[in-house]
Short mmCIF file of C-alpha atoms and ligand atoms in Angstrom, two decimals:
data_model
loop_
_atom_site.label_atom_id
_atom_site.label_comp_id
_atom_site.label_asym_id
_atom_site.label_seq_id
_atom_site.Cartn_x
_atom_site.Cartn_y
_atom_site.Cartn_z
CA MET A 1 -57.41 -169.17 -58.61
CA LEU A 2 -58.35 -172.80 -60.39
CA GLU A 3 -57.02 -171.12 -64.24
CA GLN A 4 -53.33 -170.63 -62.30
CA LYS A 5 -53.46 -173.93 -60.84
CA GLN A 6 -54.26 -176.11 -63.98
CA GLN A 7 -51.45 -173.83 -65.47
CA ILE A 8 -49.05 -174.37 -63.28
CA GLU A 9 -49.79 -177.95 -62.97
CA TYR A 10 -49.81 -177.91 -66.97
CA VAL A 11 -45.69 -176.42 -66.98
CA ILE A 12 -45.02 -178.63 -64.37
CA GLN A 13 -46.24 -182.35 -65.89
CA GLU A 14 -44.47 -179.87 -70.14
CA ALA A 15 -41.46 -180.28 -67.59
CA GLN A 16 -41.08 -183.43 -66.42
CA GLN A 17 -41.62 -184.72 -70.02
CA THR A 18 -38.78 -182.38 -71.54
CA SER A 19 -36.20 -183.27 -69.71
CA SER A 20 -34.36 -186.86 -68.56
CA LYS A 21 -33.36 -185.23 -65.14
CA SER A 22 -36.91 -184.33 -63.84
CA ALA A 23 -38.38 -186.44 -61.10
CA LYS A 24 -41.54 -188.67 -62.10
CA SER A 25 -43.64 -186.47 -58.91
CA VAL A 26 -43.56 -183.27 -58.15
CA ARG A 27 -45.12 -182.46 -55.54
CA LEU A 28 -47.02 -178.60 -55.71
CA ILE A 29 -46.92 -176.78 -52.65
CA ALA A 30 -49.43 -173.48 -52.75
CA VAL A 31 -47.44 -170.89 -50.38
CA THR A 32 -50.39 -169.11 -48.53
CA LYS A 33 -47.81 -167.19 -46.24
CA THR A 34 -48.88 -163.44 -47.85
CA LEU A 35 -53.07 -164.67 -47.57
CA THR A 36 -56.06 -163.95 -45.13
CA PRO A 37 -56.85 -167.31 -43.07
CA ASP A 38 -60.37 -167.22 -45.40
CA GLN A 39 -58.45 -166.68 -48.58
CA THR A 40 -56.11 -169.65 -47.35
CA LEU A 41 -58.98 -171.34 -47.18
CA GLN A 42 -59.98 -171.45 -50.36
CA VAL A 43 -56.62 -172.34 -52.10
CA ALA A 44 -58.06 -175.56 -50.34
CA GLU A 45 -61.63 -175.85 -51.36
CA ALA A 46 -59.56 -175.57 -54.82
CA GLY A 47 -58.26 -178.93 -54.56
CA LEU A 48 -54.42 -177.66 -52.96
CA LEU A 49 -53.94 -179.68 -49.91
CA HIS A 50 -50.25 -178.93 -49.62
CA LEU A 51 -50.07 -175.17 -47.52
CA GLY A 52 -46.44 -173.67 -46.68
CA GLU A 53 -46.29 -170.80 -43.84
CA ASN A 54 -43.43 -169.25 -43.41
CA ARG A 55 -44.49 -167.48 -40.36
CA PRO A 56 -45.92 -169.01 -36.54
CA GLU A 57 -48.58 -166.46 -36.30
CA GLY A 58 -49.35 -167.09 -39.59
CA LEU A 59 -49.89 -170.72 -39.36
CA LEU A 60 -51.51 -170.74 -36.23
CA SER A 61 -53.99 -168.41 -37.29
CA LYS A 62 -55.42 -171.00 -39.92
CA LEU A 63 -55.12 -173.92 -38.67
CA SER A 64 -58.08 -174.15 -36.90
CA LEU A 65 -60.38 -172.61 -40.14
CA LEU A 66 -58.40 -175.24 -42.42
CA PRO A 67 -59.23 -179.09 -43.38
CA ASP A 68 -58.17 -181.47 -41.07
CA SER A 69 -56.62 -183.45 -43.75
CA THR A 70 -53.70 -180.25 -45.46
CA VAL A 71 -50.40 -181.30 -45.26
CA TRP A 72 -48.61 -178.10 -44.00
CA HIS A 73 -45.08 -177.01 -44.72
CA TYR A 74 -42.82 -174.61 -43.08
CA ILE A 75 -41.01 -172.70 -45.22
CA GLY A 76 -39.96 -170.47 -43.97
CA SER A 77 -36.41 -169.69 -41.35
CA LEU A 78 -37.46 -170.87 -37.76
CA GLN A 79 -36.29 -169.29 -34.69
CA THR A 80 -35.41 -171.80 -32.04
CA ARG A 81 -37.72 -170.11 -29.82
CA LYS A 82 -41.17 -170.52 -32.09
CA VAL A 83 -40.08 -174.46 -32.23
CA LYS A 84 -42.59 -175.43 -29.12
CA GLU A 85 -45.43 -173.48 -30.49
CA VAL A 86 -44.97 -174.61 -33.96
CA ILE A 87 -43.40 -178.18 -34.81
CA ASP A 88 -46.38 -180.77 -33.31
CA HIS A 89 -48.86 -178.81 -36.39
CA ILE A 90 -46.63 -179.14 -39.29
CA ASP A 91 -45.78 -182.17 -41.09
CA TYR A 92 -42.28 -180.96 -43.06
CA LEU A 93 -39.96 -178.15 -41.95
CA HIS A 94 -37.73 -177.12 -45.08
CA SER A 95 -35.18 -175.06 -43.50
CA LEU A 96 -33.45 -177.39 -41.62
CA ASP A 97 -30.10 -175.53 -41.18
CA ARG A 98 -27.96 -175.82 -37.54
CA MET A 99 -27.42 -178.44 -34.97
CA SER A 100 -29.27 -176.05 -32.35
CA LEU A 101 -32.69 -175.48 -34.85
CA ALA A 102 -31.91 -179.87 -34.40
CA SER A 103 -31.79 -180.24 -30.64
CA GLU A 104 -34.86 -177.82 -30.01
CA ILE A 105 -36.76 -179.72 -32.50
CA GLU A 106 -35.81 -183.25 -30.99
CA LYS A 107 -36.88 -181.55 -27.55
CA ARG A 108 -40.26 -180.22 -28.01
CA ALA A 109 -41.64 -182.53 -30.85
CA SER A 110 -43.56 -185.05 -30.06
CA ARG A 111 -43.33 -187.05 -33.22
CA PRO A 112 -40.85 -187.56 -35.84
CA VAL A 113 -41.03 -184.25 -38.62
CA LYS A 114 -40.40 -185.17 -42.77
CA CYS A 115 -37.00 -182.62 -42.42
CA PHE A 116 -35.33 -180.83 -45.55
CA ILE A 117 -31.66 -179.34 -44.90
CA GLN A 118 -31.73 -176.14 -46.48
CA VAL A 119 -28.80 -175.43 -48.66
CA ASN A 120 -27.05 -172.14 -49.54
CA VAL A 121 -26.09 -173.78 -52.97
CA SER A 122 -25.28 -169.99 -54.37
CA GLY A 123 -22.80 -168.63 -51.40
CA GLU A 124 -25.01 -165.31 -51.30
CA GLN A 125 -24.51 -163.82 -47.99
CA SER A 126 -27.83 -162.94 -47.26
CA LYS A 127 -29.10 -166.83 -47.77
CA HIS A 128 -29.62 -169.40 -44.64
CA GLY A 129 -28.57 -172.53 -45.40
CA LEU A 130 -25.31 -174.99 -44.83
CA ALA A 131 -23.00 -174.86 -47.13
CA PRO A 132 -22.77 -177.51 -49.41
CA ASP A 133 -19.88 -179.33 -48.13
CA GLU A 134 -21.10 -179.21 -44.69
CA VAL A 135 -24.36 -180.98 -45.12
CA LYS A 136 -22.52 -184.47 -45.27
CA THR A 137 -21.34 -183.79 -41.33
CA PHE A 138 -24.67 -182.59 -40.23
CA LEU A 139 -26.60 -185.36 -41.02
CA GLU A 140 -23.91 -187.45 -39.88
CA ARG A 141 -24.49 -185.08 -36.43
CA ILE A 142 -28.60 -185.37 -36.85
CA GLY A 143 -28.33 -188.87 -37.42
CA PRO A 144 -29.38 -190.27 -33.81
CA LEU A 145 -31.87 -187.52 -33.16
CA THR A 146 -35.61 -189.40 -33.51
CA LYS A 147 -37.54 -186.62 -33.97
CA ILE A 148 -35.73 -185.46 -37.16
CA GLN A 149 -36.77 -187.53 -40.44
CA PRO A 150 -34.28 -185.64 -43.10
CA ILE A 151 -35.71 -186.66 -46.63
CA GLY A 152 -33.87 -184.09 -48.65
CA LEU A 153 -32.84 -180.97 -49.61
CA MET A 154 -33.78 -177.10 -50.14
CA THR A 155 -32.32 -174.50 -51.94
CA MET A 156 -33.51 -170.78 -53.13
CA ALA A 157 -31.81 -169.26 -56.22
CA PRO A 158 -31.16 -165.64 -55.77
CA PHE A 159 -33.39 -163.50 -56.43
CA GLU A 160 -31.68 -161.43 -59.23
CA ALA A 161 -29.95 -164.57 -61.08
CA LYS A 162 -30.45 -165.96 -64.46
CA GLU A 163 -32.08 -168.59 -66.02
CA LYS A 164 -28.48 -170.07 -66.84
CA GLU A 165 -27.38 -169.71 -63.33
CA ILE A 166 -30.70 -170.82 -61.71
CA ARG A 167 -29.99 -174.12 -63.39
CA GLY A 168 -26.68 -174.19 -62.41
CA TYR A 169 -27.78 -173.78 -58.46
CA PHE A 170 -30.73 -176.20 -59.09
CA SER A 171 -28.58 -179.04 -60.81
CA SER A 172 -25.78 -178.77 -58.12
CA LEU A 173 -28.51 -179.39 -55.51
CA ARG A 174 -29.77 -182.51 -57.23
CA GLU A 175 -25.84 -183.59 -57.35
CA LEU A 176 -25.04 -183.64 -54.48
CA ARG A 177 -28.12 -185.53 -53.60
CA ASP A 178 -27.04 -188.04 -55.45
CA SER A 179 -23.30 -187.90 -53.74
CA LEU A 180 -25.26 -188.73 -50.20
CA GLN A 181 -27.28 -191.11 -51.39
CA HIS A 182 -23.95 -192.70 -53.07
CA GLN A 183 -22.46 -192.50 -49.93
CA GLY A 184 -25.01 -194.45 -48.11
CA PHE A 185 -27.93 -191.76 -47.13
CA ASP A 186 -30.91 -193.61 -48.51
CA ASP A 187 -33.53 -191.26 -47.35
CA ILE A 188 -32.07 -187.61 -48.50
CA LYS A 189 -34.16 -187.90 -51.38
CA GLU A 190 -36.34 -185.52 -52.15
CA LEU A 191 -35.23 -182.05 -53.49
CA SER A 192 -37.23 -178.39 -52.56
CA MET A 193 -36.78 -176.41 -55.31
CA GLY A 194 -38.63 -173.64 -57.43
CA MET A 195 -41.11 -170.51 -56.91
CA SER A 196 -42.91 -168.72 -59.06
CA GLU A 197 -40.50 -167.06 -60.80
CA ASP A 198 -38.33 -170.21 -61.45
CA TYR A 199 -39.89 -173.34 -61.10
CA GLN A 200 -39.99 -174.82 -64.56
CA ILE A 201 -36.25 -174.84 -64.14
CA ALA A 202 -36.20 -176.48 -60.87
CA VAL A 203 -38.35 -179.20 -62.73
CA GLU A 204 -36.37 -179.43 -65.48
CA GLU A 205 -33.37 -180.42 -62.66
CA GLY A 206 -35.82 -182.58 -60.60
CA ALA A 207 -37.31 -180.91 -58.27
CA THR A 208 -39.77 -183.25 -56.01
CA PHE A 209 -41.51 -179.96 -54.03
CA VAL A 210 -42.17 -177.13 -55.75
CA ARG A 211 -43.12 -173.84 -53.10
CA ILE A 212 -45.38 -171.43 -55.58
CA GLY A 213 -47.42 -168.24 -54.11
CA THR A 214 -47.96 -164.99 -56.43
CA ALA A 215 -48.06 -167.42 -59.22
CA LEU A 216 -50.44 -169.92 -58.09
CA VAL A 217 -52.36 -167.67 -54.90
CA GLY A 218 -51.69 -164.39 -55.93
CA SER A 219 -54.78 -163.90 -57.28
CA LEU A 220 -56.74 -164.23 -54.15
CA ARG A 221 -55.08 -161.43 -52.54
CA GLU A 222 -56.80 -158.15 -52.61
C1 PLP B 301 -42.10 -166.71 -50.05
C2 PLP B 301 -41.70 -168.33 -50.36
C3 PLP B 301 -41.79 -168.78 -51.87
C4 PLP B 301 -43.00 -168.67 -52.94
O1 PLP B 301 -42.95 -167.52 -53.29
P1 PLP B 301 -43.32 -167.15 -54.75
O2 PLP B 301 -42.20 -166.15 -55.56
O3 PLP B 301 -44.12 -166.15 -54.31
O4 PLP B 301 -43.46 -168.45 -55.45
C5 PLP B 301 -41.48 -170.45 -51.79
N1 PLP B 301 -40.35 -170.80 -50.69
C6 PLP B 301 -39.80 -169.45 -49.79
C7 PLP B 301 -39.11 -170.10 -49.03
C8 PLP B 301 -40.85 -168.46 -49.64
O5 PLP B 301 -40.61 -167.86 -48.25
#
């Protein structure tokens, strides 16, 4: 797995150097959702402290085994009724996409949670996320909430998309972020985009967080 980590870090660096739109610093999140707690511990021991989970049970089963220094990212869609179980254990939520979820977090969290607004850039029916033109109003609505700390935007490219389309979706998310910043939403700085198959494109288009599972930790699965 160390080999995969080095390879991915190298690709990220190269993408940063070759693209003028790339971010100065890119955070690698190891998506450990398919791993057992023991396998996940191996990931942390390889020096990857930012871990991504997408199910409450997965996250909760790993908390006690992993070092306190682990930074937990919740990357899947979160059911409102599950908020109370997970919210105080996570550092970042990548899938804030509705007011009912924001209100439940406001009610249940005992400290602010860094949140990405999930955006459905491709317009695919099956994808979660707000339409790009709904994001500004949503940010205004969550503005008064003290437990929601909006830090950026998250998107996923459709599974079957070709490189040129994927690049288009990622650059649209960057442009939306830039436009929101111009409209005074100064806290919306981060872009969570890029997975095993498309992280190089994502970094070239300005990703500041990439979420990588298969290509990084896949070899740990039996
Ligand atoms: C599973 C998952 C990833 C990682 O996917 P890989 O293709 O295994 O790298 C990233 N983001 C989200 C939201 C996921 O659910």
